[in-house]
mmCIF file of C-alpha atoms in Angstrom:
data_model
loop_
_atom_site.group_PDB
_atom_site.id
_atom_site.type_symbol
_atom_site.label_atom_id
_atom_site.label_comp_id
_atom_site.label_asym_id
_atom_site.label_seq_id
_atom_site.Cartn_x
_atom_site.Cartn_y
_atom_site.Cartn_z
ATOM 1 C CA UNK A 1 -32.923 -43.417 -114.764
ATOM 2 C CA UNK A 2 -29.065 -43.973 -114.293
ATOM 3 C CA UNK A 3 -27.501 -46.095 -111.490
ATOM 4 C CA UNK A 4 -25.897 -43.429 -109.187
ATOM 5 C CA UNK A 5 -27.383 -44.285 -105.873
ATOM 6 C CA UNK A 6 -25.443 -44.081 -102.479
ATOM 7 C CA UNK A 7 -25.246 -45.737 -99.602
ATOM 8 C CA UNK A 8 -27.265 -44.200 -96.787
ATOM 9 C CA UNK A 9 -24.454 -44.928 -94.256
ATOM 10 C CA UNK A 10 -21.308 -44.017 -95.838
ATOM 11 C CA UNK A 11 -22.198 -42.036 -98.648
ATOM 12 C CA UNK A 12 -19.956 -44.001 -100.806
ATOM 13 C CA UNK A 13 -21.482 -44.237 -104.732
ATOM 14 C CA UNK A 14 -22.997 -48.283 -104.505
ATOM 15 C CA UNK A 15 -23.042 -48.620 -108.722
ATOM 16 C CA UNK A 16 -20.131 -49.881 -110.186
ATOM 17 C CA UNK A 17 -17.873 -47.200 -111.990
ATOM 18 C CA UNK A 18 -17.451 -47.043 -115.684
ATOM 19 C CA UNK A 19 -13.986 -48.885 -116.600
ATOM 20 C CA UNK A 20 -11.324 -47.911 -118.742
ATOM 21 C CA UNK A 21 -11.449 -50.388 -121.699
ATOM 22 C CA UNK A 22 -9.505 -53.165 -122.632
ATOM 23 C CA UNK A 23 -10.572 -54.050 -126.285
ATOM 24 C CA UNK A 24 -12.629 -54.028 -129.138
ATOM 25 C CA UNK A 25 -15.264 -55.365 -127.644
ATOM 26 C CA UNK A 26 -15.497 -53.370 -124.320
ATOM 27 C CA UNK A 27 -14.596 -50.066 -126.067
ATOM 28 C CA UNK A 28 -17.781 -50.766 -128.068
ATOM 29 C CA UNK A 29 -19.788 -51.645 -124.769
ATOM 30 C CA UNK A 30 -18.714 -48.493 -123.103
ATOM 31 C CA UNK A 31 -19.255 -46.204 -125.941
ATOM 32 C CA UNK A 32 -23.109 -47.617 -126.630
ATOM 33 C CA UNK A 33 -23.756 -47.017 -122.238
ATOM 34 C CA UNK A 34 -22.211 -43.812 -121.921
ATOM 35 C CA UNK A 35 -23.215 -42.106 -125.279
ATOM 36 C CA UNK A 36 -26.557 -44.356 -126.108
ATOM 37 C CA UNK A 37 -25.255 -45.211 -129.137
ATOM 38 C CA UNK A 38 -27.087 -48.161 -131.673
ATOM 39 C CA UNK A 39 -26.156 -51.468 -129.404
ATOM 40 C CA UNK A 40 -26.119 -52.963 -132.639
ATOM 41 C CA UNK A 41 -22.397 -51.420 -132.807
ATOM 42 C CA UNK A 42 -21.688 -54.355 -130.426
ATOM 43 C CA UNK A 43 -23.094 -57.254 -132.671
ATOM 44 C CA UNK A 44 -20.290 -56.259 -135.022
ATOM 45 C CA UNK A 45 -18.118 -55.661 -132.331
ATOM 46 C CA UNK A 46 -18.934 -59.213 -131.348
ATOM 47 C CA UNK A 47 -18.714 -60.388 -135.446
ATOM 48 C CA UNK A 48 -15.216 -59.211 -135.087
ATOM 49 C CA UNK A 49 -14.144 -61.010 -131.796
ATOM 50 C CA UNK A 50 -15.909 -64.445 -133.317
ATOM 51 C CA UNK A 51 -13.841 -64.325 -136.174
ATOM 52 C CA UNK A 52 -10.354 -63.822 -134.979
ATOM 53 C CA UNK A 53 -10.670 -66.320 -131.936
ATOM 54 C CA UNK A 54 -12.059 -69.037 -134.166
ATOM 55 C CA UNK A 55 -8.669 -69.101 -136.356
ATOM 56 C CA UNK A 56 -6.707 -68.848 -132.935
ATOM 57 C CA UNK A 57 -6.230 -72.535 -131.239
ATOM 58 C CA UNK A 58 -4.547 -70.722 -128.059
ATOM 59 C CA UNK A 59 -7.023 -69.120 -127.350
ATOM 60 C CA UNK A 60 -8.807 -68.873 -123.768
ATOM 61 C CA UNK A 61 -11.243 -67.680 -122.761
ATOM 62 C CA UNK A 62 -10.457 -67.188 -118.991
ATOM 63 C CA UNK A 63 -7.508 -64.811 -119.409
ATOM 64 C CA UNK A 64 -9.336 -62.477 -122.575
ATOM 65 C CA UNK A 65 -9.462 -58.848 -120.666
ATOM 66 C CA UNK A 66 -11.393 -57.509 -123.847
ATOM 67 C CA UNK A 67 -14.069 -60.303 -123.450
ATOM 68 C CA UNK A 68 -14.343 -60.585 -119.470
ATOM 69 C CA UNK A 69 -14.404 -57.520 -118.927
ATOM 70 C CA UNK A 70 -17.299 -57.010 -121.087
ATOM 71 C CA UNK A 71 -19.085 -60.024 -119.646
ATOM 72 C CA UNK A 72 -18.304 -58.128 -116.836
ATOM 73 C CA UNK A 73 -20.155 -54.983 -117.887
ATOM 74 C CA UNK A 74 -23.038 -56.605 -118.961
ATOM 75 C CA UNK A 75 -23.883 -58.665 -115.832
ATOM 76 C CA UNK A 76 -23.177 -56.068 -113.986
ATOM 77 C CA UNK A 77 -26.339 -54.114 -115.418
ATOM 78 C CA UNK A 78 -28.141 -56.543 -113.423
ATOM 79 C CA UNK A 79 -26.686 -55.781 -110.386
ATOM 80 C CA UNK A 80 -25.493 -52.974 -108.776
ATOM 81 C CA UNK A 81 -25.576 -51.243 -112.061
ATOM 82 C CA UNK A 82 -22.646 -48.594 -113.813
ATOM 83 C CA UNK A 83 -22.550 -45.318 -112.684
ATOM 84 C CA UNK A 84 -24.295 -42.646 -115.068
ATOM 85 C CA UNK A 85 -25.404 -45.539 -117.123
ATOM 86 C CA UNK A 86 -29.361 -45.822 -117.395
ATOM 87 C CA UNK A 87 -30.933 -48.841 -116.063
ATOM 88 C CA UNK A 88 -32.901 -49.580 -119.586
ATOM 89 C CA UNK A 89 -29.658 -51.139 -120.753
ATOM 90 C CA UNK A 90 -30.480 -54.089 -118.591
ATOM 91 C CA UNK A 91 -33.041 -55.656 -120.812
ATOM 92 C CA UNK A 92 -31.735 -54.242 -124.344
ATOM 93 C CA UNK A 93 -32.154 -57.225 -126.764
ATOM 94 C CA UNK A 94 -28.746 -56.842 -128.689
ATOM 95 C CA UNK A 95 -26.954 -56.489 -125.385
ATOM 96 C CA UNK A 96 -28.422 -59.291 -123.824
ATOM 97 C CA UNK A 97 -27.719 -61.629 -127.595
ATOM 98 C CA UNK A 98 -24.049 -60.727 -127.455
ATOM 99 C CA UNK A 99 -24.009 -61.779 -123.549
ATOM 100 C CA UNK A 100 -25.581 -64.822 -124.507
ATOM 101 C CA UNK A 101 -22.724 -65.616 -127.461
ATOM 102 C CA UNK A 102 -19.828 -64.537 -125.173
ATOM 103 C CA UNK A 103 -21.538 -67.179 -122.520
ATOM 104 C CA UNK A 104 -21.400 -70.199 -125.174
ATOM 105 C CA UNK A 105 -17.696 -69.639 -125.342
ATOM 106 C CA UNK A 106 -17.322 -68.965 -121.718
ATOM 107 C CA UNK A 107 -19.200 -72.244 -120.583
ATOM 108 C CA UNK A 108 -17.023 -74.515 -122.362
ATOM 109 C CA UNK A 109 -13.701 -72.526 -121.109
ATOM 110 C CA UNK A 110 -15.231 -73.226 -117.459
ATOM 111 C CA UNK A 111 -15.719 -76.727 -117.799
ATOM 112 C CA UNK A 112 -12.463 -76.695 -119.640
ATOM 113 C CA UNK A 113 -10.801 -75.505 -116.558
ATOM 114 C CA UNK A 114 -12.649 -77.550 -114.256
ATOM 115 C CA UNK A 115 -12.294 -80.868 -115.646
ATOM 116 C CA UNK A 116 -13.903 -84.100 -114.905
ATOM 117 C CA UNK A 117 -15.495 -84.129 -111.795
ATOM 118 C CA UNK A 118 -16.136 -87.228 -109.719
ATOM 119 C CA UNK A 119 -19.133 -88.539 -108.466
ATOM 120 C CA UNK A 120 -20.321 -91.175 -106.161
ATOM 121 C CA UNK A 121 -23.847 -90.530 -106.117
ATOM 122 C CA UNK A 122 -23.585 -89.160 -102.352
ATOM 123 C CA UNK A 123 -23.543 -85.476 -103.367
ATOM 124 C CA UNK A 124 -23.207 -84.923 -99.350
ATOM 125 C CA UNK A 125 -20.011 -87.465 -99.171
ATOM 126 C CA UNK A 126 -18.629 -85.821 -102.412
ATOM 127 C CA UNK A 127 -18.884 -82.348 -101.405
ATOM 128 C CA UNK A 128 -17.006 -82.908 -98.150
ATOM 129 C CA UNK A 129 -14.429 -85.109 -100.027
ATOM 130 C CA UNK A 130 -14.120 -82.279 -103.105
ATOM 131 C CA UNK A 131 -13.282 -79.795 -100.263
ATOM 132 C CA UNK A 132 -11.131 -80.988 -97.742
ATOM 133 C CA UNK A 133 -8.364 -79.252 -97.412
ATOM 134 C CA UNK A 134 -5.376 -79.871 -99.274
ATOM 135 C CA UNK A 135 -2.117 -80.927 -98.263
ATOM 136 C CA UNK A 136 0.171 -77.745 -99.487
ATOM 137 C CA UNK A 137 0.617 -74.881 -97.749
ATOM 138 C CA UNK A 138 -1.493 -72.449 -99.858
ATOM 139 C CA UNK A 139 -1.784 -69.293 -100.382
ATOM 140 C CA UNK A 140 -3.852 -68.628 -96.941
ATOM 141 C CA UNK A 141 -0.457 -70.182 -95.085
ATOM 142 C CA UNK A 142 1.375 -67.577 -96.999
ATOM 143 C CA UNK A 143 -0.465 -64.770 -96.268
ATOM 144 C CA UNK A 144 -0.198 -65.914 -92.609
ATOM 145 C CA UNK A 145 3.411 -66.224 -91.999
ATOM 146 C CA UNK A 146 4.586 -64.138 -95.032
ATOM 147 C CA UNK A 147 3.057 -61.604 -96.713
ATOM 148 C CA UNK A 148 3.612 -57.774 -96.904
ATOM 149 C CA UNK A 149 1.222 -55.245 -96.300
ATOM 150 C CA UNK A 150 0.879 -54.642 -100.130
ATOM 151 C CA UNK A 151 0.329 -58.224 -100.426
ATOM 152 C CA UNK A 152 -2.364 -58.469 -98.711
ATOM 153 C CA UNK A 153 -3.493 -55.088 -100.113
ATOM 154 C CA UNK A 154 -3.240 -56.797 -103.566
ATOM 155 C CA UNK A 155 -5.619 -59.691 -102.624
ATOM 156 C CA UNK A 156 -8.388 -57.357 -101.063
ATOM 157 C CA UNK A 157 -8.335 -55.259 -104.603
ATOM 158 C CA UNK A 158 -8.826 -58.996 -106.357
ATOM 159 C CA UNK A 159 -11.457 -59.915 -104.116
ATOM 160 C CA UNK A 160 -13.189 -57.119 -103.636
ATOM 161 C CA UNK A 161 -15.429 -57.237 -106.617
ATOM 162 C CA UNK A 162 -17.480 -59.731 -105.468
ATOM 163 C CA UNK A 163 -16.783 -59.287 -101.570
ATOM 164 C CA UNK A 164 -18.343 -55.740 -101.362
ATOM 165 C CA UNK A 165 -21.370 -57.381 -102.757
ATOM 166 C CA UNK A 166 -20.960 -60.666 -100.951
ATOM 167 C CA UNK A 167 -24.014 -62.905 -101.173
ATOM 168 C CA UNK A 168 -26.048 -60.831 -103.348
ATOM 169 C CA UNK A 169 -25.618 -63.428 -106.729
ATOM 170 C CA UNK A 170 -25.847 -66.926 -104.213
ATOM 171 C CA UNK A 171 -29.486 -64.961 -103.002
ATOM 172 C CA UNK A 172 -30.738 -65.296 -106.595
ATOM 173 C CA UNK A 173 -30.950 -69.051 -105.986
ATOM 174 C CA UNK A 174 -33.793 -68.654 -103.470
ATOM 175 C CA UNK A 175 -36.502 -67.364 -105.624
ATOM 176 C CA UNK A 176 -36.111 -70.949 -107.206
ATOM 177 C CA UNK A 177 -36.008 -73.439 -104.324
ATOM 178 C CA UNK A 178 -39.157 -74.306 -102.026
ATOM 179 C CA UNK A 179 -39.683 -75.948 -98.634
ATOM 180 C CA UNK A 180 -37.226 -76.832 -96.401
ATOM 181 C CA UNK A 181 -34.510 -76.098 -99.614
ATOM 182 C CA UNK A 182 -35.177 -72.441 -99.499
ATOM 183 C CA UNK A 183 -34.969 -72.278 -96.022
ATOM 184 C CA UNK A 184 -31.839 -73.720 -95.974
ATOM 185 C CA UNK A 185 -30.538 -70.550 -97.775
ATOM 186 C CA UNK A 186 -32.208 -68.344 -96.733
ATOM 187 C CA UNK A 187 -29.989 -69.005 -93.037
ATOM 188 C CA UNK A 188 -27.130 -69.196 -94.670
ATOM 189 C CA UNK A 189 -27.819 -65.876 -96.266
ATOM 190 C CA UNK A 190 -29.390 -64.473 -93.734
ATOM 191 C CA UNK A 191 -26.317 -64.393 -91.573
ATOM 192 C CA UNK A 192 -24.281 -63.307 -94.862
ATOM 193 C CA UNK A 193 -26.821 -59.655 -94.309
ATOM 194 C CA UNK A 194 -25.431 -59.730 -90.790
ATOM 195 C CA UNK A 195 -28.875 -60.971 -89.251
ATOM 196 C CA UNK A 196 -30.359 -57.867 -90.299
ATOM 197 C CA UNK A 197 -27.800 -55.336 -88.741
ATOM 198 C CA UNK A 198 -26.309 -52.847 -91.285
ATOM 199 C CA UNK A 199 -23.118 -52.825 -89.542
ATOM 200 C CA UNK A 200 -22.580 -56.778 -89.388
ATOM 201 C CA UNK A 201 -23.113 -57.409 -92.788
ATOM 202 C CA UNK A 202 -20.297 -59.158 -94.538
ATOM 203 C CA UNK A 203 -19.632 -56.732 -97.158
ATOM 204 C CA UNK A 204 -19.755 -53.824 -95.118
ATOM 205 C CA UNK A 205 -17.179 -55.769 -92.664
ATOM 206 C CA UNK A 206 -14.539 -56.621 -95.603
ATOM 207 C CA UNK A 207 -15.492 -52.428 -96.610
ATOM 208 C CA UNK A 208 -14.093 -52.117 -93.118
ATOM 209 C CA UNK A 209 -11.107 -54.448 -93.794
ATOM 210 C CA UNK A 210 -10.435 -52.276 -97.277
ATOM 211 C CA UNK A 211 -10.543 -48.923 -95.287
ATOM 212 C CA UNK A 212 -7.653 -50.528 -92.452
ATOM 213 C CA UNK A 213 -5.254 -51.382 -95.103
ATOM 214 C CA UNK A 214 -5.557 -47.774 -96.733
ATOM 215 C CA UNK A 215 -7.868 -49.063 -99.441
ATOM 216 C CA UNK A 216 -10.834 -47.342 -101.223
ATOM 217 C CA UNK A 217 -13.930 -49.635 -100.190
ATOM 218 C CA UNK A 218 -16.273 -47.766 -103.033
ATOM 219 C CA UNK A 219 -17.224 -51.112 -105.133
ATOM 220 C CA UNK A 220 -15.907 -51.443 -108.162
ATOM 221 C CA UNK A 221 -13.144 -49.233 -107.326
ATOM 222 C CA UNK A 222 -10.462 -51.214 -108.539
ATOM 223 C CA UNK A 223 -12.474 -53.013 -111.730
ATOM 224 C CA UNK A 224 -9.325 -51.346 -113.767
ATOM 225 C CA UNK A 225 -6.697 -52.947 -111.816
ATOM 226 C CA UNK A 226 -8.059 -56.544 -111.837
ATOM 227 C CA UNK A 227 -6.707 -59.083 -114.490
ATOM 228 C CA UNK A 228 -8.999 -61.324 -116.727
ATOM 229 C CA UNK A 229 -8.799 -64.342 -114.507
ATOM 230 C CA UNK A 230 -10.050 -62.198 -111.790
ATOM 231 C CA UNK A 231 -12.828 -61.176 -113.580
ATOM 232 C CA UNK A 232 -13.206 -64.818 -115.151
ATOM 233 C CA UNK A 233 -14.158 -66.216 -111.255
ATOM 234 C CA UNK A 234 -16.420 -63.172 -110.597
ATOM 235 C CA UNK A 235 -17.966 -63.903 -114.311
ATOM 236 C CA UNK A 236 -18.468 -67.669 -113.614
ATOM 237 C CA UNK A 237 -20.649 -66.581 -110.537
ATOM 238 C CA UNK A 238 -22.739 -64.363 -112.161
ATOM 239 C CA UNK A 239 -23.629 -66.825 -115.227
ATOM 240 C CA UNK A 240 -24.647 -69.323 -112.628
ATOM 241 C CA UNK A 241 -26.483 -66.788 -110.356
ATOM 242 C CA UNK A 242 -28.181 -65.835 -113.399
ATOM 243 C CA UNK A 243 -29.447 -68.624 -115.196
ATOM 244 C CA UNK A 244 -32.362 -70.954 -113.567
ATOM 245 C CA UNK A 245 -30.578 -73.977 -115.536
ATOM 246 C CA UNK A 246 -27.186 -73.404 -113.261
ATOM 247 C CA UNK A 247 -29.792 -73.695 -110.237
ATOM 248 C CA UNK A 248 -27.197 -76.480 -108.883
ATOM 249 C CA UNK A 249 -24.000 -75.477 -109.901
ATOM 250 C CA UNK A 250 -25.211 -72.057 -107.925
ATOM 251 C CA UNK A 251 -25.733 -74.044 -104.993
ATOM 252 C CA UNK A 252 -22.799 -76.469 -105.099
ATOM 253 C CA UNK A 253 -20.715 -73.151 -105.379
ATOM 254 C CA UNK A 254 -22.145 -71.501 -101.947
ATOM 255 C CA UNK A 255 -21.385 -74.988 -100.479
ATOM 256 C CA UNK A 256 -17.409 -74.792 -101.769
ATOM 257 C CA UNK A 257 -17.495 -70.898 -100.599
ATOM 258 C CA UNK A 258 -18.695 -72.394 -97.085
ATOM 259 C CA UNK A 259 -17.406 -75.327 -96.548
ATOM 260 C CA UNK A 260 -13.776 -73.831 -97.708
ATOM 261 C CA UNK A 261 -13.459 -70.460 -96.055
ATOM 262 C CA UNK A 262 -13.314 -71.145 -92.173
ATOM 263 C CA UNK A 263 -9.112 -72.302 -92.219
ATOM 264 C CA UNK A 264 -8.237 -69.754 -94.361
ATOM 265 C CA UNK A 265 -9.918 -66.819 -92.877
ATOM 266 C CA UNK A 266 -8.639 -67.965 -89.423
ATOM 267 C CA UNK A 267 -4.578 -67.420 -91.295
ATOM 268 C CA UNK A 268 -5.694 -64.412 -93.375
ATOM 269 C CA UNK A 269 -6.613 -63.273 -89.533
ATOM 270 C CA UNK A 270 -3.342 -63.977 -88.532
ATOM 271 C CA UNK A 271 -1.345 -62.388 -90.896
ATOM 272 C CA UNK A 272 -3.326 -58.888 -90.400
ATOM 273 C CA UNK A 273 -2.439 -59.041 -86.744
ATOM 274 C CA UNK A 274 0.941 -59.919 -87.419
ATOM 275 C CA UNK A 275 1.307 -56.977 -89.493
ATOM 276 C CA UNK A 276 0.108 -54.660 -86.613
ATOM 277 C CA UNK A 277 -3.603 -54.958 -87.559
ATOM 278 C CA UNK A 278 -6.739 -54.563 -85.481
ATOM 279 C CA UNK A 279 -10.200 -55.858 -84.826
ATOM 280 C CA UNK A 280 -10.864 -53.319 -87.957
ATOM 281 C CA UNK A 281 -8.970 -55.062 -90.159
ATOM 282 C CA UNK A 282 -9.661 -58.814 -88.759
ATOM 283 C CA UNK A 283 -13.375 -58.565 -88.336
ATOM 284 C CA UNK A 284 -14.294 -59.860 -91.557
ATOM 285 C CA UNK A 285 -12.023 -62.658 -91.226
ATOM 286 C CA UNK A 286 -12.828 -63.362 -87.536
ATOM 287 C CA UNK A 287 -16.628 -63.270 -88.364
ATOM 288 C CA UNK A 288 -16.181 -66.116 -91.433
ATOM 289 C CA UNK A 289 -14.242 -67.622 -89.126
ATOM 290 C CA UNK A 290 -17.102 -69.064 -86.584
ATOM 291 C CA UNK A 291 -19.962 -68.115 -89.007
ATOM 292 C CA UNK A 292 -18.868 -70.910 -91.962
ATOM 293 C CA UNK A 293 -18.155 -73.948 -89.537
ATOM 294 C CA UNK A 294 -22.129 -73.757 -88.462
ATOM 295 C CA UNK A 295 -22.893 -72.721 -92.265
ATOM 296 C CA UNK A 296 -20.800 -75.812 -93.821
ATOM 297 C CA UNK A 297 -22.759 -78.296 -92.437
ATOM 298 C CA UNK A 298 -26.231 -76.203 -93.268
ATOM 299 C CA UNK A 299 -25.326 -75.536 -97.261
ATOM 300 C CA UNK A 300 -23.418 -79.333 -97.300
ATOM 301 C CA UNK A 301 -26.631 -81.325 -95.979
ATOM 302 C CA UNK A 302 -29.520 -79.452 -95.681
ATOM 303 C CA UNK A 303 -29.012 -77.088 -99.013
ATOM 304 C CA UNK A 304 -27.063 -79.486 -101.191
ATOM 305 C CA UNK A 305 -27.850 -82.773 -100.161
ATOM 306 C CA UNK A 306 -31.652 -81.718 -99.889
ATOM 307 C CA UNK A 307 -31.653 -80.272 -103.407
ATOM 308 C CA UNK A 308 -30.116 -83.590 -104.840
ATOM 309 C CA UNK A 309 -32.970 -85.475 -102.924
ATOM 310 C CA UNK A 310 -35.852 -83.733 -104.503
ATOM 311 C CA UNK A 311 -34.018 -82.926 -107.383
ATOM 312 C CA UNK A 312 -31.849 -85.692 -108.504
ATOM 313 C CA UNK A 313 -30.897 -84.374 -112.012
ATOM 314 C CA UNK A 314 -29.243 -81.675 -110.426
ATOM 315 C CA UNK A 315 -26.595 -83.706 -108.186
ATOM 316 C CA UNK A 316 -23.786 -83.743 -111.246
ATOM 317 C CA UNK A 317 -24.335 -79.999 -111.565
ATOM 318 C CA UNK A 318 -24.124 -79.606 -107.729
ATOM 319 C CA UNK A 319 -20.818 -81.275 -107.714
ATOM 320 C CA UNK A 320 -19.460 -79.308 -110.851
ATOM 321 C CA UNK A 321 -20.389 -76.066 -108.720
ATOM 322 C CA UNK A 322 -18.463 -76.685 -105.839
ATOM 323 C CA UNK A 323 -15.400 -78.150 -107.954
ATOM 324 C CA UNK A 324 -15.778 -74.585 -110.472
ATOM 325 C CA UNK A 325 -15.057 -72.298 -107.091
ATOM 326 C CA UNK A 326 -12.507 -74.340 -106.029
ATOM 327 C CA UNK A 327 -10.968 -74.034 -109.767
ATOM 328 C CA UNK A 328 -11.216 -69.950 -109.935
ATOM 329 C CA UNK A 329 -9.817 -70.056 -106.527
ATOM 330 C CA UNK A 330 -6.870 -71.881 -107.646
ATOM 331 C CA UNK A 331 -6.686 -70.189 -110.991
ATOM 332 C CA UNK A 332 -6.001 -66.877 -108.949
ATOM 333 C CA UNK A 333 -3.496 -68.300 -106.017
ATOM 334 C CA UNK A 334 -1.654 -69.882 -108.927
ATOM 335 C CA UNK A 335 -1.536 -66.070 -110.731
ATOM 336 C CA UNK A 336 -1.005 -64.203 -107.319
ATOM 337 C CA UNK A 337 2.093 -66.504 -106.325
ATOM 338 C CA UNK A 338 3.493 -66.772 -109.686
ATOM 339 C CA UNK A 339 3.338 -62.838 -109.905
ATOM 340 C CA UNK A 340 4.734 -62.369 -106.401
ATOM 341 C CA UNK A 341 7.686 -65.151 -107.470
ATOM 342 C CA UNK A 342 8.770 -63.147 -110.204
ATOM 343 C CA UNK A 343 8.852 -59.932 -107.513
ATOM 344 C CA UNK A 344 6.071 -58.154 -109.970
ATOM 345 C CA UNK A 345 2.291 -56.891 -108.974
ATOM 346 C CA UNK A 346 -0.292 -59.549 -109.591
ATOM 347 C CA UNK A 347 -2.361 -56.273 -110.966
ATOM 348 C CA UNK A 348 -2.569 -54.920 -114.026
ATOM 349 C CA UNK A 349 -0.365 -51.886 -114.190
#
């Protein structure tokens, strides 16, 4: 069976569309989905990659579109799934090994980026203290006071990879907590689905948001037009959604997304109605807005610091989380402003 589904309300295909390719490595990828070709085509793909990036001491990670993208691929056969591509590619053996090797050079490039990460042993104190906000005027200023329309057009493309699915990779966590943990999340997310209306959930809002601007809200629309670092931060989410061992770096993520997102929704807001926006256009924003100031303090004490209580092993993996997000985040604002500096497109052309 291939992943071609739609959604019931706006008809709009919900599987991710098969991308244009960007190396060795994802040219192999795409042929073996589209064509069922042997996947072991992509262990020598993979053979190939290993040995030219081991004799390379420049070389990252975080800003390889061959390699992202194709971590990009393959977690995405978890998901929402490729369109036209059959879902027994999820499982395949040799697809899954050559995931697994891109991951051991990923993981180091993460925690590369990241740094060291302090810790008090008050994982509650430390997350507030890892995400208060900063002094500078970011981007979020920017986009209030600033920005053009195809500004602002350029940062829904970037984030709309992961905000058309928003929350479905932080859900994986709750499968894996218990007790009052789980329910912790299970508010947070709850709210995320829009309380069980269709119409309120958050990725159906930012859809809305994509549609104001003149955007196309199908997801994955614009997987061709995203550089490698914004794949990298949608990447890093999925390897700790999907790995039980990244259980609090997951969570310590959510709490960063939470605990970070209030201020700057409340400017991106601003800068939509500026522009001439609606309610359309700002209800995504408006809704993060008051939803994340009751969610902070939820995901901050009740998620985080009750995981590090009955799980105290995880507290230095909690903190790394949060302090990863925060990292992507930057990784991008530093790419979007440097682009926009230069008067050039922070996309790929």
């Amino acid at each position: 069976m291939s992943s071609s589904l739609l959604d019931s309300a706006t008809g709009v295909p919900t599987s991710m569309p098969v991308p244009q390719a960007r190396g060795p490595l994802s040219a192999t990828l795409v042929s073996i989905l589209r064509s069922s070709a042997d996947p072991r085509e992509l262990t020598a793909a993979t053979d190939a990659y290993e040995d030219a990036r081991s004799i390379d001491p420049t070389y990252d990670i975080l800003r390889d579109d061959d390699a992202q993208l194709t971590l990009t691929l393959l977690y995405e056969l978890h998901l929402q799934g490729i369109e036209n591509v059959s879902d027994e590619w999820e499982w395949n053996p040799d697809l899954l090994a050559v995931r697994s090797r891109l991951e051991a050079r990923f993981e180091p490039g993460i925690a590369e980026l990241v740094g060291e990460v302090p810790s008090s042993g008050d994982v509650v104190a430390d997350l507030w203290a890892t995400t208060a906000p900063s002094a500078g005027p970011g981007l979020a200023s920017f986009m209030a006071k600033d920005a053009t329309v195809d500004q602002f057009a350029e940062v829904l493309i970037h984030r709309s990879l992961n905000q058309l699915r928003e929350a479905d990779v932080h859900t994986l966590g709750i499968s894996r907590l218990s007790g009052a943990v789980k329910a912790a999340l299970v508010e947070v997310q709850s709210d995320e689905y829009g309380g069980g209306r269709a119409e309120r959930m958050h990725s159906r809002l930012f859809a809305d948001t994509m549609r104001a601007v003149g955007l196309s809200d199908r997801y994955g629309h614009y997987i061709d037009a995203v550089p490698a670092v914004t794949l990298a931060s949608l990447n890093a989410l999925s390897l700790f959604g999907f790995h039980r061992r990244h259980l609090g770096t997951l969570v310590g993520h959510l709490c960063a997304v939470e605990t970070t997102s209030a201020l700057p929704s409340k400017r991106y807001s601003a800068g939509l109605r500026r522009l001439g926006f609606g309610s359309d256009a700002t209800l995504f924003y408006d809704e993060h807005v008051e939803a994340d100031s009751v969610h902070e303090q939820i995901a901050v004490r009740e998620l985080a610091g009750g995981l590090a209580s009955s799980q105290p092993h995880r507290t230095d993996d909690i903190l790394f989380g949060a302090a990863a997000c925060l990292a992507f985040d930057d990784l991008l604002g530093d790419h979007l402003t440097s682009s926009w500096e230069k008067g050039e497109t922070s996309l790929r052309e």
